[in-house]
Coordinates of C-alpha atoms and ligand atoms in Angstrom, one line a residue:
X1 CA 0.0 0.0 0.0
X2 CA 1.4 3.0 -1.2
X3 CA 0.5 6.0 0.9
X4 CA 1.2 10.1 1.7
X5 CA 1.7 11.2 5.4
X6 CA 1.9 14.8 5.4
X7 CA 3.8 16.5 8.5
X8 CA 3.5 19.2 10.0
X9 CA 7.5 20.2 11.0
X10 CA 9.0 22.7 13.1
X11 CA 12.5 23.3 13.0
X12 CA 13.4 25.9 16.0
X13 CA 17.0 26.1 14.3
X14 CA 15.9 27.5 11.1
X15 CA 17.0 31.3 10.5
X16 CA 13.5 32.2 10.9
X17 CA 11.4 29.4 12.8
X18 CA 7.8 28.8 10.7
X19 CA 6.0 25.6 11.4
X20 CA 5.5 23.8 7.8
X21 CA 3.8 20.9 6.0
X22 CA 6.1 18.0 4.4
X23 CA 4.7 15.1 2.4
X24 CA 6.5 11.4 2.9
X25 CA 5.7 8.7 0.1
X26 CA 6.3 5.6 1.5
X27 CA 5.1 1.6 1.2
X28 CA 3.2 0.4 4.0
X29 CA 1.5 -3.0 4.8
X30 CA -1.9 -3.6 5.9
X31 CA -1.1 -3.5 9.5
X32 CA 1.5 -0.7 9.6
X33 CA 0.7 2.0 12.2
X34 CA 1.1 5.5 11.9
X35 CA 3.7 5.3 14.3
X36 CA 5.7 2.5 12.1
X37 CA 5.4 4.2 9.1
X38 CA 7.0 7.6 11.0
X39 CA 9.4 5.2 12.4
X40 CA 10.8 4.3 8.6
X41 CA 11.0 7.8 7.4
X42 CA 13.0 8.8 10.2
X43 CA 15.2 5.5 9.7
X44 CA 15.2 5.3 6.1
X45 CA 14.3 8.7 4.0
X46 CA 14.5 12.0 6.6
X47 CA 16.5 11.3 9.8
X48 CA 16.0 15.0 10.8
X49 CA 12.0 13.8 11.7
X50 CA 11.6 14.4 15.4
X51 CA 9.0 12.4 17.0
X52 CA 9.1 11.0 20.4
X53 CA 8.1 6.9 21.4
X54 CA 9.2 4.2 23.3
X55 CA 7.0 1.6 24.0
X56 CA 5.0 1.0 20.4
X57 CA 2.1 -1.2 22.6
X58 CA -0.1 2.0 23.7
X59 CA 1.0 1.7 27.2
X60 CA 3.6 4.3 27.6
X61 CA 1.7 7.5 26.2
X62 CA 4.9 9.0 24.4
X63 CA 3.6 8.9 20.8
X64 CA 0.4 11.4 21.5
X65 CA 0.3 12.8 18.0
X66 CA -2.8 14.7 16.3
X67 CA -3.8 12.6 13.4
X68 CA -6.1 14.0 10.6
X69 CA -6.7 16.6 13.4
X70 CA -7.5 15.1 16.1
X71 CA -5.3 13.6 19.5
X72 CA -4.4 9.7 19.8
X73 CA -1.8 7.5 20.0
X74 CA 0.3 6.9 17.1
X75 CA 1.2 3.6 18.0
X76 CA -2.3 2.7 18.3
X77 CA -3.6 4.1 14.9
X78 CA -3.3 1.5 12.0
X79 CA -2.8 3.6 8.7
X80 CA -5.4 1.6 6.7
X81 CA -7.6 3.4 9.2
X82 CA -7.2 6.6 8.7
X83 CA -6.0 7.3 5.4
X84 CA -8.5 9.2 2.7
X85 CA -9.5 8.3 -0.9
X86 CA -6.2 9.5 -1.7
X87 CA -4.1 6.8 0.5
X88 CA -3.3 10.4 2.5
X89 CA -3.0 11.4 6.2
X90 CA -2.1 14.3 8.2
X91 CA 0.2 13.9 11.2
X92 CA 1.1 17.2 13.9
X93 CA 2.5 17.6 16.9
X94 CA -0.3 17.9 20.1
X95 CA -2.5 21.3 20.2
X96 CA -2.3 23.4 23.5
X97 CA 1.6 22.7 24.7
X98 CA 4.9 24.1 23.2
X99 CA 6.1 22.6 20.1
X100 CA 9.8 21.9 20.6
X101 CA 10.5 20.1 17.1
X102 CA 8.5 18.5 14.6
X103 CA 6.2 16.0 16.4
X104 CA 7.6 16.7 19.8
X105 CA 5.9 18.9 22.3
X106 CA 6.8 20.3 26.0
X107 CA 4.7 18.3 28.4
X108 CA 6.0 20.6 31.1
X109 CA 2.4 22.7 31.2
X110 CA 0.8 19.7 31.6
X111 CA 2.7 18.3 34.6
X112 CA 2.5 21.4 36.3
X113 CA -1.2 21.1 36.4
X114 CA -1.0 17.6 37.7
X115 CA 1.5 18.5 40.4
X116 CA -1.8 21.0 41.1
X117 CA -4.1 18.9 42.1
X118 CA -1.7 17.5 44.2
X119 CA -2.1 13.9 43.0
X120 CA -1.0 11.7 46.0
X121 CA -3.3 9.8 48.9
X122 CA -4.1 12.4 51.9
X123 CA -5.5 10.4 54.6
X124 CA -6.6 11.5 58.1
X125 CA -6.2 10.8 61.2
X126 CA -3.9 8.4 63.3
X127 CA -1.0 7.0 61.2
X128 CA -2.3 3.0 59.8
X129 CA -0.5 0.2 62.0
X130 CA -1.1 -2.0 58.7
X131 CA -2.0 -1.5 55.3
X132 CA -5.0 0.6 53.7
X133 CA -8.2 -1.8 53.1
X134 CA -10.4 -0.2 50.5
X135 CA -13.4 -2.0 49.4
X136 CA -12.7 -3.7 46.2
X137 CA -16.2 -1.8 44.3
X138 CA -14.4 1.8 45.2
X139 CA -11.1 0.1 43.7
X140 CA -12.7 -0.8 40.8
X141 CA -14.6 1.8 40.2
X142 CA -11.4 4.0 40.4
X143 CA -9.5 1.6 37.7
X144 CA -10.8 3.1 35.0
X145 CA -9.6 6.8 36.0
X146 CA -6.2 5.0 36.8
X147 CA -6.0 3.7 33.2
X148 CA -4.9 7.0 32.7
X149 CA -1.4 7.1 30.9
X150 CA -0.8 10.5 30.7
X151 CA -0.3 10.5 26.8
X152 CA -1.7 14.0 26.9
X153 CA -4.4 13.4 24.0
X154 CA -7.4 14.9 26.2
X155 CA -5.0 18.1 26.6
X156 CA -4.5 18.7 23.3
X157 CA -8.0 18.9 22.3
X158 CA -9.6 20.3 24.6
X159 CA -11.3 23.4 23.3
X160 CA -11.2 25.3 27.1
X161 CA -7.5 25.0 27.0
X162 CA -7.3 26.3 23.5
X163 CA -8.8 29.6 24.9
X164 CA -7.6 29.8 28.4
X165 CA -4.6 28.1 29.5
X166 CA -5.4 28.3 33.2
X167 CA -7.8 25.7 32.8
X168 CA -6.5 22.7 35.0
X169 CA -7.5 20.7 31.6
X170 CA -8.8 17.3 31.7
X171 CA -6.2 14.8 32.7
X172 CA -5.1 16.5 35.6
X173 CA -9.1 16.8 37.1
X174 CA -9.0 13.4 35.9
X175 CA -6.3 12.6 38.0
X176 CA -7.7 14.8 40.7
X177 CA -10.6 12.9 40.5
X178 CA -8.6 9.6 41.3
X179 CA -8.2 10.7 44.8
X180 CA -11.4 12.5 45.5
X181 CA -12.9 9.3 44.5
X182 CA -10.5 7.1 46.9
X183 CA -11.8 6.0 50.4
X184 CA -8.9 6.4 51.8
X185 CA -8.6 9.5 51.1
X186 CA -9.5 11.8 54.3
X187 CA -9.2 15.6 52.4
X188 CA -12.3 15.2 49.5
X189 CA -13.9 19.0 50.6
X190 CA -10.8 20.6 50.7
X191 CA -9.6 18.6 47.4
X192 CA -13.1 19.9 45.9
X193 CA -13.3 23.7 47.8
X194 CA -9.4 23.7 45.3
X195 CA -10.8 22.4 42.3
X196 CA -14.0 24.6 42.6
X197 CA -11.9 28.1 41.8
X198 CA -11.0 29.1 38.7
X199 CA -9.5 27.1 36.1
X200 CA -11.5 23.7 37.8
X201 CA -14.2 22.3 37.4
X202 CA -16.6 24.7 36.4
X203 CA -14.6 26.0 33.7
X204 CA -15.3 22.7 31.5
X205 CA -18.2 23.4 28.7
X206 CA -18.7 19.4 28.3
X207 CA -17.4 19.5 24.9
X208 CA -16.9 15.8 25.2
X209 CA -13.6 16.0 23.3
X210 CA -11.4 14.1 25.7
X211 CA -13.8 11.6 25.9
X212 CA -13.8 11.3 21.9
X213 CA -9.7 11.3 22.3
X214 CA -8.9 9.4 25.4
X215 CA -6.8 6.0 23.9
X216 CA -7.5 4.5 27.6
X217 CA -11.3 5.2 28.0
X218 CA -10.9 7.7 31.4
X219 CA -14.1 10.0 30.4
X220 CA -12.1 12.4 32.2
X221 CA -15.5 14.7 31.3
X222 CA -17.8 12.4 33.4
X223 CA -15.0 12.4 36.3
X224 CA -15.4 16.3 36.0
X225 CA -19.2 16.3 36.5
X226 CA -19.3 13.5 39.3
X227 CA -16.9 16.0 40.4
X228 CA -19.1 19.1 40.4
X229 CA -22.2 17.0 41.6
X230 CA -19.8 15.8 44.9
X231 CA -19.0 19.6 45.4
X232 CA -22.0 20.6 45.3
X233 CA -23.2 18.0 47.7
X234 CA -20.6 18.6 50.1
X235 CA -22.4 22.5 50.4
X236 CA -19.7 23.7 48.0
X237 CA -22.1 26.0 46.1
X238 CA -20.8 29.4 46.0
X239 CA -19.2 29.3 42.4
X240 CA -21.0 30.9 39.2
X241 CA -20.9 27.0 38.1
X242 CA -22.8 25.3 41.1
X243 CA -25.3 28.6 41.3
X244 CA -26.3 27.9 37.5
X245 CA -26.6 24.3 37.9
X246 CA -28.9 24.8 40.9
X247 CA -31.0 27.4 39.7
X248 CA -31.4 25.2 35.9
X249 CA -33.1 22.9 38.0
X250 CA -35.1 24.8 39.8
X251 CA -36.5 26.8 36.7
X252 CA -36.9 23.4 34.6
X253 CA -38.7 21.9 37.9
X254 CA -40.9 25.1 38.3
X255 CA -42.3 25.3 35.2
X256 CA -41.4 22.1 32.9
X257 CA -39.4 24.7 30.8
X258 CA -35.8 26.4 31.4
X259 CA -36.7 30.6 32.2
X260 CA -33.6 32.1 30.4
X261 CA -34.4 35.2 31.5
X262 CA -34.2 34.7 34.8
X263 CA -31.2 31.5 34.5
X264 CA -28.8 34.8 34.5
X265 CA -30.4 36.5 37.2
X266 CA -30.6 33.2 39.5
X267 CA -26.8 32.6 38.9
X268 CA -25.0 35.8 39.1
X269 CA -27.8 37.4 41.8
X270 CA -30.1 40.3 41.0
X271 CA -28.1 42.6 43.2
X272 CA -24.5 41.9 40.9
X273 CA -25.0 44.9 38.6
X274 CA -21.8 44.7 37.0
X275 CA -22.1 40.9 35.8
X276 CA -25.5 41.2 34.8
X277 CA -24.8 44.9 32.8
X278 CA -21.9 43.0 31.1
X279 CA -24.5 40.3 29.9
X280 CA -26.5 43.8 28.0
X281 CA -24.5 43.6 24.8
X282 CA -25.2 39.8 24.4
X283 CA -29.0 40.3 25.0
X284 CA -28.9 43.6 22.4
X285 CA -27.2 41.1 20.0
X286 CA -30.0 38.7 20.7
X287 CA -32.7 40.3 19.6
X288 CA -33.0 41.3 16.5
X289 CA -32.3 37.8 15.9
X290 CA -35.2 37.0 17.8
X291 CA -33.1 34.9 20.3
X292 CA -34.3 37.1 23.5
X293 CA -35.9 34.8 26.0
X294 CA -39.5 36.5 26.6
X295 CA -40.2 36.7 30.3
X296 CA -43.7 35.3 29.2
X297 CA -44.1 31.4 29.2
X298 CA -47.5 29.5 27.8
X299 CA -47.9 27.4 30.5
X300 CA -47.3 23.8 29.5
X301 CA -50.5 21.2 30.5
X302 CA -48.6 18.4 31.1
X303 CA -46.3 19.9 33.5
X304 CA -47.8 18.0 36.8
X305 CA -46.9 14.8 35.6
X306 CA -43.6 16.1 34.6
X307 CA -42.8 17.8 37.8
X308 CA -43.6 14.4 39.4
X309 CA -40.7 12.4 37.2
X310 CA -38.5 15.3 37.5
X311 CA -38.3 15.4 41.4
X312 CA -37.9 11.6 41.7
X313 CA -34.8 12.3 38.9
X314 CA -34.0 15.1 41.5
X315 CA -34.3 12.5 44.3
X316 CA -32.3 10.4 43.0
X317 CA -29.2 12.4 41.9
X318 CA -29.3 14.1 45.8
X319 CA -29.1 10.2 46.8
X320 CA -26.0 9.7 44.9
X321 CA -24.9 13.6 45.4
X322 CA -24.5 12.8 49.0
X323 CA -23.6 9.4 49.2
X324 CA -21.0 8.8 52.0
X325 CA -17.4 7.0 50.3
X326 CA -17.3 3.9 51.0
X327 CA -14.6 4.0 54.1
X328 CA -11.7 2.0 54.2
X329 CA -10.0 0.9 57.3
X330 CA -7.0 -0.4 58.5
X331 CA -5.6 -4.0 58.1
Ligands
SF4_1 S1 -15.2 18.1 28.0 FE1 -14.3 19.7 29.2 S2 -12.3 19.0 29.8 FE2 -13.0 17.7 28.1 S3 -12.2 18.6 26.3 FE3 -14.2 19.5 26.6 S4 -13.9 21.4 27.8 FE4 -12.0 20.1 27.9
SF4_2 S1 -7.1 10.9 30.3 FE1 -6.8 9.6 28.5 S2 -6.2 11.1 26.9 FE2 -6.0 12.1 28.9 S3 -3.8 11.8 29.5 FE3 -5.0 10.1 30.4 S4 -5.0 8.5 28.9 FE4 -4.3 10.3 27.8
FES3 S1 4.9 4.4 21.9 FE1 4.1 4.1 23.9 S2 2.1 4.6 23.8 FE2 2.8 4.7 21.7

């Protein structure tokens, strides 16, 4: 199979350093990977190709690479799956970290904001005589989010971090969530009261891209939310984030439809002037467009039996909201 990889380069020794495409036409088999096909035009037609892998079975995370756009393992992508009409492919370094050449990035941002969330076992209370026994459901429930291999694939799609690099991004939280999550663990509302400012976990908009990326299945998204729900459940609720997610429910609940007049009001309080005159331009934007919310609803007939179901929803997500960890204890 004769195929095209076109990559993106970056030589920071040029005269004048400009990221640029080169094309590579090389024979590959059926079950070449993108990272074995990089691997013989480095050995074989361009040693000057910088790329970074070591362990070619998806397990160490070095060969994050954005294929055809978007974040995954190299060594995991077979080319037959990914190549167009045209037996083409695009290969680039990671989005959101520095490139240092070619395919190589700086992970240092990214271990920074893992260092952050402080990503070791805080436990309470006297010091264990034996070992930690955790029950095996929280352990397995946890395995997923320590599947985690910090390739870095969720960070370099992540459309928050693409706008605001403060943003913790989504494998540190995940990783954060790996010990908010853990009974033995004794510092989950001060872990949370952290990862409630900004940059956490209200500053996610549920794109759902590092759940699309992620080579190991983490969700680091859905650790995010079970995040939120647990800080608001813990009485965590003074953040823009938890104050909108309350009062949705409350205006869905009220009237069987969401009030977006009043969802601004609700989250930012009618007294904060300067939020709510900063929101003005959006609304005069709005509505000529006819996107204003009107402050008057038709009121909808079914919306008994819909309050019903919703509160038992409600019910049931407070359950689970302030459901105790499961303790461990000591061996
Ligand atoms: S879902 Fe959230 S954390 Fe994940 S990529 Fe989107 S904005 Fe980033
Ligand atoms: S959460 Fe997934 S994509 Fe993100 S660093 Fe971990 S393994 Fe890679
Ligand atoms: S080389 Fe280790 S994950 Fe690809």
């Amino acid at each position: 199979m004769r195929i095209t990889i076109k990559v993106r380069r970056f030589n920071p020794e040029a005269p004048k350093p400009q990221p640029y495409w080169q094309d590579y036409t090389l024979e590959v088999t059926k079950t070449s990977t993108v990272l074995d096909a990089l691997i013989r035009i480095r050995e074989e037609v361009d040693e000057s190709l910088a790329l970074r892998c070591s362990c070619r079975s998806a397990i160490c995370g070095s060969c994050a690479m954005r294929i055809n756009g978007h974040a995954s393992l190299a060594c995991k992508t077979k080319v037959s799956a990914v190549v167009d009409a045209h037996n083409t492919l695009t290969v680039e370094p990671m989005g959101n970290l520095p490139v240092i050449k070619d395919l190589v990035v700086d992970m240092t941002p990214h271990w920074h904001k893992v260092r952050a969330v402080e990503p070791w076992l805080q436990p309470v209370g006297p010091e264990p005589q034996g070992e930690y026994l955790a029950p095996n459901e929280a352990m397995l429930h946890l395995a997923g989010v320590m599947n985690c291999i910090m390739c870095g694939a969720c960070v370099s799609d992540c459309t928050v971090l693409e706008v605001d690099s403060n943003f913790l991004g989504p494998a540190a939280l995940a990783k954060a969530y790996r010990f908010v999550a853990d009974p033995r663990d004794g510092m989950t509302k001060e872990r949370l009261a952290k990862y409630n400012a900004y940059g956490g976990i209200w500053d996610c908009t549920r794109c759902y891209e590092c759940v699309q990326v992620c080579p190991k299945g983490v969700a680091p998204m859905d650790r995010i939310m079970a995040m939120r729900e647990r800080a608001i459940g813990m009485g965590l609720k003074d953040t823009y984030g938890a104050r909108h997610t309350l009062a949705f429910e409350e205006l869905v609940e009220h009237s069987g439809r969401l009030d977006e007049l009043r969802l601004p009001l609700k989250t930012f309080g009618y007294t904060n002037i300067p939020k709510l005159v900063g929101l003005l331009p959006i609304a005069l934007r709005a509505l000529p467009k006819q996107k204003a919310p009107s402050p008057f609803h038709k009121p909808i007939p079914e919306v008994k039996s819909f309050q019903t179901t919703f509160r038992k929803a409600r019910q049931a997500a407070e359950t689970e909201r302030q459901a105790p960890t499961s303790q461990a204890h000591h061996g």
